[in-house]
């Protein structure tokens, strides 16, 4: 027995308070979907001129025309940015990444707005800056070595880039810990996890999009265009022929749209690849020319982008009347990319649909009339970007002499001489170089 009954009573009361608090938090965790806080519905952002022009149509056909007109407008803008070059495409990817991050974080903020969580939005944007600083710094170090060599300030930042990135993240981590408030512990950690998962979805995968772009614009355009084609074709087939529901998460998705979109995407990817593979601008790796301070796409096309003769399978010879056909090897890879875009890519959309259903929202935002938010249009693109990056590193990419040379130029003169002597000795042993007369 305790010698201090009052102290024991006080401890018991404190324990009961903590138990009540824990039970309240558990109730918050276990609440069902019907108890999830409602997110305010997005407003209709359709331009008034379109509303008036389509006022006589049914809601179904009105949505069809709005989606169609805005789709053509977005595709036209996309082609314009492609014409403007690689750097503008990188800025486009960055802009889309920031907007997608904003849409997801805003949902979290609206859902738990009544709890008035301290520093939530500020810390979310701070972590976005930190992660972008890390990834874009890695890109600069990898692809802009000669440019960095000419500027001492940049040399310091690149040399200690990872330490600086970690220090910046650590500062944000400490700010989060200091912002913890007793009555909001659980929710603050929810939002901390929400922010980091959002960073994983948007920033990490948009970085992979840019990595794919540096391999050659064709590795950027074919996957993105395949997802867009699949989205459009599945919508058209589903709109006109859809009868059989595909998945409960997306009631409007049908098997007819899924199958029709799949075949259309593979055919589109095969034809589109043939067109792109003929032009250096699309097939050459994107490199930075330090002399002109511009991105260049000039090279001798690799074997992937040179026409080769293939034998037509016997079953198809009777149908086509051809025994051989000239194709670019990349077209075979385009089949794999298009197949992924049509079979697995839609699961990115299903995932997004489940997320939206969990929070009772129709779209991530109302940025694009008839389409929803930017994230609604790029939910499949991020999954596709990861697959393309894995595909390139697994089946395509070999040693990169240009990248090795850039790394050599960063070394000290003594280190460069050691590399030269080692390489020379190796080439002499293989009989590629003749041994010098002066031992």
CSV table of C-alpha atoms in Angstrom, one decimal, residues 42-296:
chain,number,residue,atom,x,y,z
A,42,UNK,CA,-15.4,22.5,-55.7
A,43,UNK,CA,-17.1,25.3,-57.7
A,44,UNK,CA,-18.0,25.0,-61.4
A,45,UNK,CA,-15.1,26.8,-63.2
A,46,UNK,CA,-16.6,26.3,-66.7
A,47,UNK,CA,-16.2,29.5,-68.7
A,48,UNK,CA,-19.5,31.4,-69.2
A,49,UNK,CA,-19.2,31.4,-73.0
A,50,UNK,CA,-19.2,27.5,-72.9
A,51,UNK,CA,-22.1,27.4,-70.5
A,52,UNK,CA,-24.2,29.5,-72.8
A,53,UNK,CA,-23.2,27.7,-76.0
A,54,UNK,CA,-24.0,24.3,-74.5
A,55,UNK,CA,-27.0,25.3,-72.4
A,56,UNK,CA,-29.5,23.4,-74.6
A,57,UNK,CA,-27.7,20.0,-74.2
A,58,UNK,CA,-28.3,17.3,-71.6
A,59,UNK,CA,-25.8,17.1,-68.7
A,60,UNK,CA,-24.2,14.0,-70.3
A,61,UNK,CA,-23.5,15.6,-73.7
A,62,UNK,CA,-22.6,19.0,-72.1
A,63,UNK,CA,-19.9,17.2,-70.1
A,64,UNK,CA,-18.7,15.5,-73.3
A,65,UNK,CA,-18.3,18.7,-75.2
A,66,UNK,CA,-16.6,20.5,-72.3
A,67,UNK,CA,-14.1,17.6,-71.8
A,68,UNK,CA,-13.5,17.4,-75.5
A,69,UNK,CA,-12.8,21.1,-76.0
A,70,UNK,CA,-10.5,21.4,-73.0
A,71,UNK,CA,-8.7,18.2,-74.0
A,72,UNK,CA,-7.9,19.6,-77.4
A,73,UNK,CA,-6.8,22.9,-75.8
A,74,UNK,CA,-4.4,21.1,-73.4
A,75,UNK,CA,-3.0,18.9,-76.2
A,76,UNK,CA,-2.3,22.0,-78.3
A,77,UNK,CA,-0.6,23.7,-75.4
A,78,UNK,CA,1.5,20.5,-74.8
A,79,UNK,CA,2.7,20.5,-78.4
A,80,UNK,CA,3.6,24.2,-78.1
A,81,UNK,CA,5.8,23.5,-75.1
A,82,UNK,CA,7.4,20.5,-76.8
A,83,UNK,CA,8.3,22.9,-79.7
A,84,UNK,CA,9.8,25.3,-77.1
A,85,UNK,CA,12.3,22.7,-76.0
A,86,UNK,CA,13.5,20.5,-73.1
A,87,UNK,CA,13.9,23.3,-70.6
A,88,UNK,CA,10.3,24.4,-71.0
A,89,UNK,CA,9.2,20.7,-70.5
A,90,UNK,CA,11.2,20.6,-67.3
A,91,UNK,CA,9.5,23.8,-66.1
A,92,UNK,CA,6.1,22.2,-67.0
A,93,UNK,CA,6.9,19.1,-65.0
A,94,UNK,CA,7.9,21.3,-62.0
A,95,UNK,CA,4.7,23.4,-62.3
A,96,UNK,CA,2.5,20.3,-62.5
A,97,UNK,CA,4.3,18.8,-59.5
A,98,UNK,CA,3.7,21.9,-57.3
A,99,UNK,CA,0.0,22.1,-58.3
A,100,UNK,CA,-0.6,18.4,-57.6
A,101,UNK,CA,1.1,18.8,-54.2
A,102,UNK,CA,-1.1,21.8,-53.5
A,103,UNK,CA,-4.3,20.0,-54.4
A,104,UNK,CA,-3.5,17.0,-52.1
A,105,UNK,CA,-2.3,19.1,-49.2
A,106,UNK,CA,-5.4,21.3,-49.5
A,107,UNK,CA,-7.6,18.3,-49.1
A,108,UNK,CA,-5.9,17.4,-45.9
A,109,UNK,CA,-6.1,21.0,-44.7
A,110,UNK,CA,-9.8,21.3,-45.5
A,111,UNK,CA,-10.6,17.9,-43.9
A,112,UNK,CA,-8.9,18.8,-40.6
A,113,UNK,CA,-9.3,22.6,-40.8
A,114,UNK,CA,-11.5,22.7,-37.7
A,115,UNK,CA,-8.6,21.3,-35.6
A,116,UNK,CA,-6.5,24.4,-36.4
A,117,UNK,CA,-3.2,22.4,-36.5
A,118,UNK,CA,-0.2,24.7,-35.9
A,119,UNK,CA,2.3,25.2,-38.8
A,120,UNK,CA,0.7,22.4,-40.9
A,121,UNK,CA,0.6,24.2,-44.2
A,122,UNK,CA,3.9,26.2,-43.7
A,123,UNK,CA,5.8,23.0,-42.8
A,124,UNK,CA,4.3,21.1,-45.8
A,125,UNK,CA,5.6,23.8,-48.2
A,126,UNK,CA,8.9,23.9,-46.4
A,127,UNK,CA,9.4,20.1,-46.9
A,128,UNK,CA,8.4,20.5,-50.6
A,129,UNK,CA,11.2,23.1,-51.0
A,130,UNK,CA,13.7,20.8,-49.2
A,131,UNK,CA,12.9,17.7,-51.3
A,132,UNK,CA,13.0,19.7,-54.5
A,133,UNK,CA,16.3,21.2,-53.5
A,134,UNK,CA,17.7,17.7,-53.0
A,135,UNK,CA,16.5,16.2,-56.2
A,136,UNK,CA,17.2,19.1,-58.5
A,137,UNK,CA,20.6,19.5,-56.9
A,138,UNK,CA,21.3,15.8,-57.8
A,139,UNK,CA,20.2,16.5,-61.4
A,140,UNK,CA,22.6,19.5,-61.6
A,141,UNK,CA,25.5,17.4,-60.3
A,142,UNK,CA,24.8,14.6,-62.8
A,143,UNK,CA,24.1,16.6,-66.0
A,144,UNK,CA,25.7,20.0,-65.6
A,145,UNK,CA,29.2,19.1,-64.4
A,146,UNK,CA,31.1,21.3,-66.8
A,147,UNK,CA,28.8,24.3,-66.0
A,148,UNK,CA,29.4,23.8,-62.3
A,149,UNK,CA,33.2,23.6,-62.8
A,150,UNK,CA,33.3,27.2,-64.0
A,151,UNK,CA,31.6,28.6,-60.9
A,152,UNK,CA,33.2,28.3,-57.5
A,153,UNK,CA,30.0,29.1,-55.6
A,154,UNK,CA,28.2,26.2,-57.2
A,155,UNK,CA,31.2,23.9,-56.6
A,156,UNK,CA,30.7,24.4,-52.8
A,157,UNK,CA,26.9,23.8,-53.1
A,158,UNK,CA,27.4,20.6,-55.1
A,159,UNK,CA,30.3,19.2,-53.0
A,160,UNK,CA,28.2,19.5,-49.8
A,161,UNK,CA,24.8,19.2,-51.5
A,162,UNK,CA,23.6,16.1,-49.5
A,163,UNK,CA,24.7,17.5,-46.2
A,164,UNK,CA,23.0,20.8,-46.9
A,165,UNK,CA,19.8,19.0,-48.0
A,166,UNK,CA,19.8,16.9,-44.8
A,167,UNK,CA,20.4,19.9,-42.6
A,168,UNK,CA,17.4,21.7,-44.2
A,169,UNK,CA,15.2,18.7,-43.7
A,170,UNK,CA,16.4,18.3,-40.1
A,171,UNK,CA,15.4,21.9,-39.4
A,172,UNK,CA,11.9,21.2,-40.7
A,173,UNK,CA,11.8,18.0,-38.6
A,174,UNK,CA,12.7,20.0,-35.5
A,175,UNK,CA,10.1,22.6,-36.2
A,176,UNK,CA,7.5,19.9,-36.5
A,177,UNK,CA,8.5,18.4,-33.1
A,178,UNK,CA,8.4,21.9,-31.5
A,179,UNK,CA,4.9,22.5,-33.0
A,180,UNK,CA,3.4,19.5,-31.3
A,181,UNK,CA,0.4,20.4,-29.1
A,182,UNK,CA,-0.9,17.9,-26.5
A,183,UNK,CA,-4.5,17.8,-27.6
A,184,UNK,CA,-3.5,17.3,-31.3
A,185,UNK,CA,-0.7,14.8,-31.2
A,186,UNK,CA,-2.4,12.1,-33.2
A,187,UNK,CA,-3.7,14.4,-35.9
A,188,UNK,CA,-0.4,16.2,-36.2
A,189,UNK,CA,1.3,12.9,-36.9
A,190,UNK,CA,-1.4,12.1,-39.4
A,191,UNK,CA,-0.6,15.3,-41.2
A,192,UNK,CA,3.1,14.7,-41.0
A,193,UNK,CA,2.6,11.3,-42.7
A,194,UNK,CA,0.1,12.9,-45.2
A,195,UNK,CA,2.8,15.4,-46.2
A,196,UNK,CA,5.5,12.8,-46.7
A,197,UNK,CA,3.3,10.4,-48.7
A,198,UNK,CA,2.3,13.4,-50.9
A,199,UNK,CA,6.0,14.2,-51.4
A,200,UNK,CA,6.6,10.6,-52.4
A,201,UNK,CA,3.8,10.6,-54.9
A,202,UNK,CA,4.5,14.0,-56.5
A,203,UNK,CA,8.1,15.1,-56.1
A,204,UNK,CA,9.9,11.7,-56.3
A,205,UNK,CA,8.1,10.6,-59.3
A,206,UNK,CA,8.2,13.9,-61.1
A,207,UNK,CA,12.0,13.7,-60.6
A,208,UNK,CA,11.9,10.4,-62.5
A,209,UNK,CA,9.9,12.1,-65.3
A,210,UNK,CA,12.9,14.5,-65.7
A,211,UNK,CA,15.4,11.7,-65.6
A,212,UNK,CA,13.5,10.0,-68.4
A,213,UNK,CA,13.5,13.2,-70.4
A,214,UNK,CA,17.3,13.4,-70.2
A,215,UNK,CA,17.5,9.9,-71.8
A,216,UNK,CA,15.8,11.4,-74.9
A,217,UNK,CA,12.6,13.2,-75.4
A,218,UNK,CA,11.0,10.0,-77.0
A,219,UNK,CA,11.2,8.4,-73.5
A,220,UNK,CA,9.2,11.3,-72.2
A,221,UNK,CA,6.7,11.7,-75.0
A,222,UNK,CA,5.7,8.1,-75.8
A,223,UNK,CA,4.8,7.1,-72.2
A,224,UNK,CA,2.9,10.4,-71.5
A,225,UNK,CA,1.1,10.3,-74.8
A,226,UNK,CA,0.2,6.6,-74.3
A,227,UNK,CA,-1.5,7.4,-71.0
A,228,UNK,CA,-3.3,10.4,-72.6
A,229,UNK,CA,-4.4,8.2,-75.5
A,230,UNK,CA,-5.6,5.4,-73.2
A,231,UNK,CA,-7.6,7.9,-71.1
A,232,UNK,CA,-9.3,9.5,-74.2
A,233,UNK,CA,-9.9,6.2,-76.0
A,234,UNK,CA,-11.3,4.5,-72.8
A,235,UNK,CA,-13.6,7.4,-72.3
A,236,UNK,CA,-14.9,7.4,-75.9
A,237,UNK,CA,-15.4,3.6,-76.0
A,238,UNK,CA,-17.0,3.7,-72.6
A,239,UNK,CA,-19.2,6.6,-73.6
A,240,UNK,CA,-20.6,5.0,-76.7
A,241,UNK,CA,-20.4,1.3,-76.0
A,242,UNK,CA,-20.0,0.9,-72.2
A,243,UNK,CA,-22.4,-1.5,-70.6
A,244,UNK,CA,-20.4,-3.7,-68.2
A,245,UNK,CA,-19.0,-2.0,-65.0
A,246,UNK,CA,-15.3,-2.5,-64.5
A,247,UNK,CA,-14.6,-1.7,-60.9
A,248,UNK,CA,-16.7,-0.3,-58.0
A,249,UNK,CA,-14.2,2.4,-57.2
A,250,UNK,CA,-15.0,4.1,-60.6
A,251,UNK,CA,-18.6,3.3,-61.5
A,252,UNK,CA,-18.2,5.1,-64.9
A,253,UNK,CA,-15.4,2.8,-66.0
A,254,UNK,CA,-16.5,-0.1,-68.1
A,255,UNK,CA,-14.9,-3.2,-69.6
A,256,UNK,CA,-15.7,-2.0,-73.1
A,257,UNK,CA,-13.8,1.2,-72.4
A,258,UNK,CA,-10.9,-0.6,-70.8
A,259,UNK,CA,-10.5,-3.1,-73.7
A,260,UNK,CA,-11.1,-0.6,-76.5
A,261,UNK,CA,-8.7,1.9,-74.8
A,262,UNK,CA,-6.0,-0.9,-74.4
A,263,UNK,CA,-6.0,-1.9,-78.1
A,264,UNK,CA,-6.1,1.8,-79.2
A,265,UNK,CA,-3.2,2.7,-77.0
A,266,UNK,CA,-0.9,-0.1,-78.2
A,267,UNK,CA,-1.6,0.8,-81.8
A,268,UNK,CA,-1.1,4.5,-81.1
A,269,UNK,CA,2.2,3.9,-79.3
A,270,UNK,CA,3.5,1.8,-82.2
A,271,UNK,CA,2.7,4.3,-84.9
A,272,UNK,CA,3.7,7.4,-82.8
A,273,UNK,CA,7.1,5.8,-82.0
A,274,UNK,CA,7.7,5.2,-85.7
A,275,UNK,CA,7.2,8.9,-86.3
A,276,UNK,CA,9.4,10.1,-83.4
A,277,UNK,CA,12.2,7.7,-84.1
A,278,UNK,CA,12.9,9.4,-87.4
A,279,UNK,CA,14.0,12.7,-85.8
A,280,UNK,CA,17.2,13.4,-83.8
A,281,UNK,CA,15.4,16.0,-81.8
A,282,UNK,CA,13.3,13.3,-80.1
A,283,UNK,CA,15.8,10.4,-79.9
A,284,UNK,CA,19.0,12.0,-78.8
A,285,UNK,CA,19.7,12.4,-75.0
A,286,UNK,CA,19.2,15.9,-73.7
A,287,UNK,CA,22.6,17.4,-72.8
A,288,UNK,CA,23.7,20.8,-71.6
A,289,UNK,CA,26.2,22.6,-73.8
A,290,UNK,CA,28.3,24.8,-71.6
A,291,UNK,CA,29.6,26.8,-74.5
A,292,UNK,CA,26.2,27.9,-75.8
A,293,UNK,CA,24.5,27.7,-72.4
A,294,UNK,CA,21.7,25.7,-74.0
A,295,UNK,CA,20.2,22.2,-74.0
A,296,UNK,CA,21.1,20.3,-77.1
